[in-house]
Coordinates of N, CA and C in Angstrom, one line a residue:
M1214 N 0.8 -1.2 0.0 CA 0.0 0.0 0.0 C 0.9 1.2 0.0
I1215 N 0.5 2.2 -0.8 CA 1.3 3.5 -0.8 C 0.5 4.6 -0.2
Y1216 N 1.1 5.3 0.8 CA 0.5 6.4 1.5 C 1.1 7.7 1.0
S1217 N 0.3 8.7 1.0 CA 0.8 10.1 0.6 C 0.6 11.0 1.7
S1218 N 1.4 12.1 1.7 CA 1.3 13.1 2.7 C 0.1 14.0 2.5
N1219 N -0.5 14.4 3.5 CA -1.7 15.3 3.5 C -1.5 16.3 4.6
I1220 N -1.3 17.6 4.2 CA -1.0 18.6 5.2 C -2.3 19.4 5.6
D1221 N -3.5 18.9 5.2 CA -4.7 19.6 5.5 C -5.3 19.1 6.8
N1222 N -5.1 19.9 7.9 CA -5.6 19.4 9.2 C -7.1 19.3 9.3
A1223 N -7.8 19.9 8.4 CA -9.3 19.8 8.5 C -9.8 18.5 8.0
V1224 N -9.0 17.7 7.3 CA -9.4 16.4 6.8 C -9.7 15.4 8.0
V1225 N -10.8 14.7 8.0 CA -11.0 13.7 9.0 C -10.0 12.6 8.8
P1226 N -9.2 12.3 9.9 CA -8.1 11.3 9.7 C -8.7 9.9 9.4
G1227 N -8.0 9.2 8.6 CA -8.3 7.9 8.3 C -7.4 6.9 9.0
R1228 N -7.8 5.7 9.1 CA -7.0 4.7 9.8 C -5.8 4.4 9.0
C1229 N -4.7 4.2 9.7 CA -3.4 3.9 9.0 C -2.7 2.8 9.7
D1230 N -2.9 1.6 9.2 CA -2.2 0.4 9.8 C -1.1 0.0 8.9
C1231 N 0.1 0.6 9.0 CA 1.2 0.4 8.2 C 1.8 -1.0 8.4
K1232 N 2.2 -1.6 7.3 CA 2.9 -2.9 7.4 C 4.1 -2.9 6.6
A1233 N 4.9 -3.9 6.8 CA 6.2 -4.0 6.1 C 6.0 -3.9 4.6
G1234 N 6.8 -3.0 4.0 CA 6.7 -2.8 2.5 C 5.9 -1.6 2.1
D1235 N 5.0 -1.1 3.0 CA 4.3 0.1 2.7 C 5.2 1.3 2.5
I1236 N 4.8 2.2 1.7 CA 5.6 3.4 1.4 C 4.9 4.6 2.0
V1237 N 5.6 5.4 2.8 CA 5.1 6.6 3.4 C 5.7 7.9 2.8
A1238 N 4.9 8.8 2.4 CA 5.4 10.1 1.9 C 6.3 9.9 0.7
S1239 N 6.1 8.9 -0.1 CA 6.9 8.6 -1.3 C 8.4 8.4 -1.1
R1240 N 8.8 8.3 0.2 CA 10.3 8.1 0.4 C 10.7 7.2 1.6
Y1241 N 9.7 6.7 2.4 CA 10.1 5.9 3.5 C 9.4 4.5 3.3
V1242 N 10.1 3.5 3.4 CA 9.6 2.1 3.3 C 9.5 1.5 4.7
V1243 N 8.3 1.1 5.1 CA 8.2 0.5 6.4 C 8.8 -0.8 6.5
E1244 N 9.6 -1.0 7.5 CA 10.3 -2.3 7.7 C 9.5 -3.1 8.8
K1245 N 9.2 -2.5 9.9 CA 8.5 -3.2 11.0 C 8.0 -2.2 12.0
T1246 N 7.1 -2.7 12.9 CA 6.6 -1.9 14.0 C 7.6 -2.0 15.2
L1247 N 8.0 -0.8 15.8 CA 8.9 -0.8 16.9 C 8.2 -0.8 18.2
G1248 N 7.1 -0.1 18.3 CA 6.3 0.0 19.5 C 5.1 0.8 19.4
E1249 N 4.2 0.8 20.4 CA 3.0 1.6 20.4 C 2.8 2.2 21.8
G1250 N 2.2 3.4 21.7 CA 1.9 4.1 23.0 C 0.4 4.4 23.0
S1251 N 0.1 5.3 23.9 CA -1.4 5.7 24.0 C -1.9 6.4 22.8
F1252 N -1.1 7.2 22.1 CA -1.7 8.0 21.0 C -0.9 7.7 19.7
G1253 N 0.1 6.9 19.7 CA 0.8 6.7 18.5 C 1.5 5.3 18.3
V1254 N 2.1 5.2 17.2 CA 2.8 3.9 16.9 C 4.1 4.3 16.2
V1255 N 5.2 3.6 16.5 CA 6.5 3.9 15.9 C 6.9 2.8 15.0
Y1256 N 7.4 3.1 13.8 CA 7.8 2.1 12.9 C 9.3 2.3 12.6
K1257 N 10.0 1.3 12.2 CA 11.3 1.4 11.7 C 11.1 1.5 10.2
V1258 N 11.7 2.5 9.5 CA 11.5 2.7 8.1 C 12.9 2.9 7.5
N1259 N 13.0 2.8 6.2 CA 14.2 3.1 5.5 C 14.0 4.1 4.4
D1260 N 14.9 5.1 4.2 CA 14.7 6.0 3.2 C 15.1 5.5 1.8
S1261 N 15.0 6.3 0.8 CA 15.4 5.8 -0.6 C 16.9 5.4 -0.7
D1262 N 17.7 5.9 0.2 CA 19.1 5.5 0.2 C 19.4 4.3 1.1
G1263 N 18.4 3.8 1.7 CA 18.5 2.6 2.6 C 18.9 2.9 4.0
R1264 N 18.9 4.2 4.4 CA 19.2 4.6 5.8 C 18.0 4.3 6.7
P1265 N 18.3 3.8 7.9 CA 17.2 3.5 8.8 C 16.7 4.8 9.6
W1266 N 15.4 4.9 9.8 CA 14.8 6.0 10.6 C 13.7 5.4 11.4
A1267 N 13.3 6.1 12.4 CA 12.1 5.8 13.1 C 11.0 6.8 12.7
L1268 N 9.8 6.2 12.4 CA 8.7 7.1 12.0 C 7.6 6.9 13.1
K1269 N 7.2 8.1 13.7 CA 6.2 8.1 14.8 C 4.9 8.6 14.2
L1270 N 3.9 7.9 14.2 CA 2.6 8.2 13.6 C 1.6 8.5 14.7
L1271 N 1.0 9.7 14.7 CA -0.1 10.0 15.7 C -1.4 9.4 15.2
R1272 N -2.0 8.5 16.0 CA -3.2 7.8 15.6 C -4.5 8.7 15.9
L1273 N -4.7 9.7 15.1 CA -5.9 10.5 15.3 C -7.2 9.8 15.1
W1274 N -7.2 8.8 14.3 CA -8.5 8.1 14.1 C -9.0 7.4 15.4
D1275 N -8.1 7.2 16.3 CA -8.4 6.5 17.6 C -8.9 7.5 18.7
V1276 N -8.9 8.8 18.5 CA -9.2 9.7 19.5 C -10.4 10.6 19.2
P1277 N -11.2 11.0 20.2 CA -12.3 11.9 19.9 C -11.9 13.2 19.1
S1278 N -12.8 13.6 18.3 CA -12.5 14.8 17.4 C -12.2 16.0 18.3
T1279 N -12.8 16.1 19.5 CA -12.6 17.3 20.4 C -11.2 17.4 20.9
I1280 N -10.4 16.4 20.9 CA -9.0 16.5 21.4 C -8.0 16.4 20.2
R1281 N -8.4 16.3 19.0 CA -7.5 16.1 17.9 C -6.6 17.3 17.7
Q1282 N -7.2 18.5 17.7 CA -6.3 19.7 17.4 C -5.3 19.9 18.5
P1283 N -5.7 19.8 19.8 CA -4.6 19.9 20.9 C -3.5 18.9 20.7
L1284 N -3.9 17.6 20.3 CA -2.9 16.6 20.1 C -2.0 17.0 19.0
I1285 N -2.5 17.5 17.9 CA -1.7 17.9 16.7 C -0.7 19.0 17.2
S1286 N -1.2 20.0 17.9 CA -0.4 21.1 18.4 C 0.8 20.5 19.3
R1287 N 0.5 19.6 20.1 CA 1.6 19.0 21.0 C 2.5 18.2 20.2
F1288 N 2.0 17.5 19.2 CA 2.9 16.7 18.3 C 3.8 17.6 17.5
E1289 N 3.3 18.7 17.0 CA 4.1 19.7 16.3 C 5.2 20.3 17.2
M1290 N 4.8 20.5 18.5 CA 5.8 21.0 19.4 C 6.8 19.9 19.7
E1291 N 6.4 18.7 19.7 CA 7.4 17.6 19.9 C 8.4 17.6 18.7
Y1292 N 7.9 17.8 17.5 CA 8.8 17.8 16.4 C 9.8 19.0 16.5
K1293 N 9.3 20.2 16.8 CA 10.2 21.3 17.0 C 11.2 21.1 18.1
T1294 N 10.8 20.5 19.2 CA 11.7 20.2 20.3 C 12.8 19.3 19.9
S1295 N 12.4 18.3 19.0 CA 13.4 17.3 18.6 C 14.4 17.8 17.5
C1296 N 14.2 19.1 17.2 CA 15.1 19.8 16.2 C 16.2 20.6 17.0
I1297 N 16.1 20.6 18.3 CA 17.1 21.3 19.1 C 18.5 20.5 18.9
K1298 N 19.5 21.3 18.7 CA 20.8 20.7 18.5 C 21.4 20.2 19.8
S1299 N 21.6 18.9 19.9 CA 22.2 18.3 21.1 C 22.6 16.9 20.7
N1300 N 23.7 16.5 21.4 CA 24.2 15.1 21.2 C 23.4 14.1 22.0
N1301 N 22.5 14.6 22.9 CA 21.8 13.7 23.8 C 20.3 13.8 23.7
L1302 N 19.8 14.3 22.5 CA 18.4 14.3 22.2 C 18.2 13.6 20.8
V1303 N 17.2 12.8 20.7 CA 16.9 12.2 19.4 C 16.5 13.4 18.4
H1304 N 17.1 13.4 17.2 CA 16.8 14.4 16.2 C 15.8 14.0 15.2
S1305 N 14.9 14.9 14.9 CA 13.9 14.6 13.8 C 14.3 15.3 12.5
V1306 N 14.0 14.6 11.4 CA 14.4 15.1 10.1 C 13.2 15.4 9.2
D1307 N 12.0 15.0 9.6 CA 10.9 15.2 8.7 C 9.6 15.2 9.5
F1308 N 8.6 16.0 8.9 CA 7.2 16.0 9.5 C 6.3 16.0 8.4
G1309 N 5.2 15.3 8.5 CA 4.2 15.3 7.4 C 2.9 14.7 7.9
Y1310 N 2.0 14.4 7.0 CA 0.7 13.9 7.3 C 0.5 12.6 6.4
L1311 N -0.1 11.6 7.1 CA -0.4 10.4 6.4 C -1.9 10.1 6.6
N1312 N -2.7 10.3 5.5 CA -4.1 10.0 5.6 C -4.8 10.9 6.7
G1313 N -4.3 12.1 6.9 CA -4.8 13.0 7.9 C -4.2 12.9 9.3
N1314 N -3.2 12.0 9.4 CA -2.6 11.8 10.7 C -1.1 12.3 10.6
P1315 N -0.7 13.1 11.6 CA 0.7 13.6 11.5 C 1.7 12.5 11.9
F1316 N 2.9 12.7 11.2 CA 4.0 11.8 11.6 C 5.3 12.6 11.7
I1317 N 6.2 12.0 12.4 CA 7.6 12.6 12.6 C 8.5 11.5 12.2
V1318 N 9.6 11.9 11.4 CA 10.6 10.9 11.1 C 11.9 11.4 11.9
M1319 N 12.4 10.5 12.7 CA 13.6 10.8 13.5 C 14.7 9.7 13.4
E1320 N 15.8 10.1 13.9 CA 16.9 9.1 13.9 C 16.6 7.8 14.6
F1321 N 17.0 6.7 14.0 CA 16.8 5.4 14.5 C 17.9 5.1 15.5
C1322 N 17.6 4.7 16.7 CA 18.6 4.4 17.7 C 18.7 2.9 17.9
S1323 N 19.7 2.3 17.3 CA 19.8 0.8 17.2 C 20.1 0.1 18.5
G1324 N 20.5 0.9 19.5 CA 20.9 0.3 20.8 C 19.7 0.0 21.8
G1325 N 18.5 0.3 21.3 CA 17.3 0.0 22.2 C 17.2 1.0 23.3
D1326 N 16.4 0.7 24.3 CA 16.2 1.6 25.4 C 16.8 1.1 26.7
L1327 N 16.7 2.0 27.7 CA 17.3 1.8 29.0 C 16.8 0.6 29.7
T1328 N 15.5 0.2 29.5 CA 14.9 -0.9 30.2 C 15.7 -2.2 30.1
K1329 N 16.3 -2.4 28.9 CA 17.1 -3.6 28.7 C 18.4 -3.6 29.4
M1330 N 18.8 -2.5 29.9 CA 20.1 -2.4 30.6 C 20.0 -2.4 32.1
I1331 N 18.8 -2.2 32.6 CA 18.7 -2.1 34.1 C 19.1 -3.4 34.7
G1332 N 20.0 -3.3 35.7 CA 20.5 -4.5 36.4 C 21.6 -5.3 35.7
A1333 N 21.9 -4.9 34.5 CA 23.0 -5.6 33.7 C 24.3 -5.2 34.3
K1334 N 25.2 -6.2 34.2 CA 26.6 -5.9 34.7 C 27.4 -5.3 33.6
N1335 N 28.5 -4.6 33.9 CA 29.4 -4.0 32.9 C 28.7 -2.8 32.2
V1336 N 27.7 -2.2 32.8 CA 27.0 -1.0 32.3 C 27.5 0.2 33.0
S1337 N 27.9 1.2 32.3 CA 28.4 2.5 32.9 C 27.2 3.4 33.2
Y1338 N 26.6 3.2 34.4 CA 25.4 4.0 34.8 C 25.8 5.4 35.0
D1339 N 27.1 5.7 35.4 CA 27.5 7.1 35.5 C 27.5 7.8 34.1
R1340 N 28.0 7.1 33.1 CA 28.0 7.7 31.8 C 26.5 7.9 31.3
I1341 N 25.7 6.9 31.5 CA 24.3 7.1 31.1 C 23.6 8.3 31.8
A1342 N 23.9 8.4 33.1 CA 23.3 9.5 33.9 C 23.8 10.8 33.3
C1343 N 25.1 10.9 33.0 CA 25.7 12.1 32.5 C 25.0 12.5 31.1
D1344 N 24.8 11.5 30.3 CA 24.2 11.7 29.0 C 22.8 12.2 29.2
V1345 N 22.0 11.6 30.1 CA 20.6 12.0 30.3 C 20.6 13.4 30.9
L1346 N 21.5 13.7 31.8 CA 21.6 15.1 32.3 C 21.9 16.1 31.3
R1347 N 22.8 15.8 30.3 CA 23.2 16.7 29.3 C 22.0 16.9 28.4
G1348 N 21.2 15.9 28.1 CA 20.0 16.0 27.3 C 19.0 16.9 28.0
L1349 N 18.8 16.7 29.3 CA 17.9 17.6 30.1 C 18.3 19.0 30.1
H1350 N 19.6 19.2 30.2 CA 20.2 20.6 30.2 C 19.9 21.2 28.9
D1351 N 20.1 20.5 27.8 CA 19.9 21.1 26.5 C 18.4 21.5 26.3
L1352 N 17.5 20.6 26.8 CA 16.1 21.0 26.8 C 15.8 22.2 27.6
H1353 N 16.3 22.3 28.8 CA 16.0 23.4 29.7 C 16.6 24.7 29.2
I1354 N 17.8 24.7 28.6 CA 18.3 26.0 28.1 C 17.5 26.5 26.9
N1355 N 16.7 25.6 26.3 CA 15.9 26.0 25.2 C 14.4 26.2 25.7
G1356 N 14.2 26.3 27.0 CA 12.9 26.5 27.5 C 11.9 25.3 27.5
K1357 N 12.5 24.1 27.4 CA 11.6 22.9 27.3 C 11.8 22.1 28.6
V1358 N 10.8 21.3 28.9 CA 10.8 20.4 30.1 C 10.4 19.1 29.6
H1359 N 11.1 18.0 29.9 CA 10.7 16.7 29.5 C 9.7 16.2 30.5
R1360 N 8.5 15.9 30.1 CA 7.4 15.6 31.0 C 7.2 14.1 31.2
D1361 N 8.0 13.3 30.6 CA 7.8 11.8 30.7 C 9.1 11.1 30.7
L1362 N 10.0 11.5 31.7 CA 11.3 10.8 31.7 C 11.2 9.5 32.4
K1363 N 11.5 8.4 31.7 CA 11.4 7.0 32.2 C 12.4 6.2 31.3
P1364 N 12.7 5.0 31.7 CA 13.7 4.2 31.0 C 13.3 4.0 29.5
E1365 N 12.1 3.8 29.2 CA 11.7 3.6 27.8 C 11.9 4.8 26.9
N1366 N 12.1 6.0 27.5 CA 12.4 7.2 26.7 C 13.9 7.6 26.8
V1367 N 14.7 6.7 27.2 CA 16.2 6.9 27.1 C 16.6 5.8 26.1
L1368 N 17.1 6.3 24.9 CA 17.5 5.3 23.8 C 19.0 5.4 23.7
F1369 N 19.6 4.4 23.0 CA 21.0 4.4 22.8 C 21.3 4.4 21.3
K1370 N 22.2 5.3 20.9 CA 22.7 5.3 19.5 C 23.7 4.1 19.4
E1371 N 24.0 3.8 18.1 CA 25.0 2.7 17.8 C 26.3 2.8 18.6
N1372 N 26.7 4.1 18.8 CA 28.0 4.3 19.5 C 27.9 4.3 21.0
G1373 N 26.7 4.0 21.6 CA 26.5 3.8 23.0 C 26.0 5.1 23.7
T1374 N 25.9 6.2 23.0 CA 25.5 7.5 23.6 C 24.0 7.4 24.0
A1375 N 23.6 7.8 25.2 CA 22.2 7.8 25.6 C 21.6 9.1 25.1
V1376 N 20.4 9.0 24.6 CA 19.7 10.1 24.1 C 18.2 10.1 24.6
L1377 N 17.7 11.3 24.8 CA 16.3 11.3 25.3 C 15.3 11.4 24.1
T1378 N 14.2 10.9 24.2 CA 13.1 10.9 23.2 C 11.8 11.1 23.8
D1379 N 10.8 11.3 23.0 CA 9.4 11.4 23.4 C 9.2 12.7 24.2
F1380 N 9.2 13.9 23.5 CA 9.1 15.2 24.1 C 7.7 15.8 24.1
G1381 N 6.7 15.0 23.7 CA 5.4 15.7 23.6 C 4.2 15.1 24.3
I1382 N 3.6 14.2 23.7 CA 2.3 13.8 24.2 C 2.4 12.8 25.3

């Protein structure tokens, strides 16, 4: 199935159940689902050059119409926040609409999240704590507060650097 971008917020959002092989915004091929939250789903996608990315899709079709616009506003704020220059924040590279539902494309962190490391031996918790604090500092000096700091929102880049994600909803 091929999906196209739609930037008209007035459109009633349609259901989007992406599966492997689907194309989003004519440039991202869905590889697999990475996870789901209360309002969204995150997919691993690859761009036309084969680079991996994470695509977060806000599931507006699942929420009452009365809260859609506030959710869109917070999702847009999440995108803007993820554009802050920092070595310890996940960076976003694209924003668009899929069948009336907004999506964000961000860097893919192949190291997974902090939940997998809790209690493990040979883990530098001091280094992780410093990375998290640097990320929080970069948010704070830009007037932002992370409202959902938990192990699932601390991801690891391929080089082992801890980065914060999920700045919005």
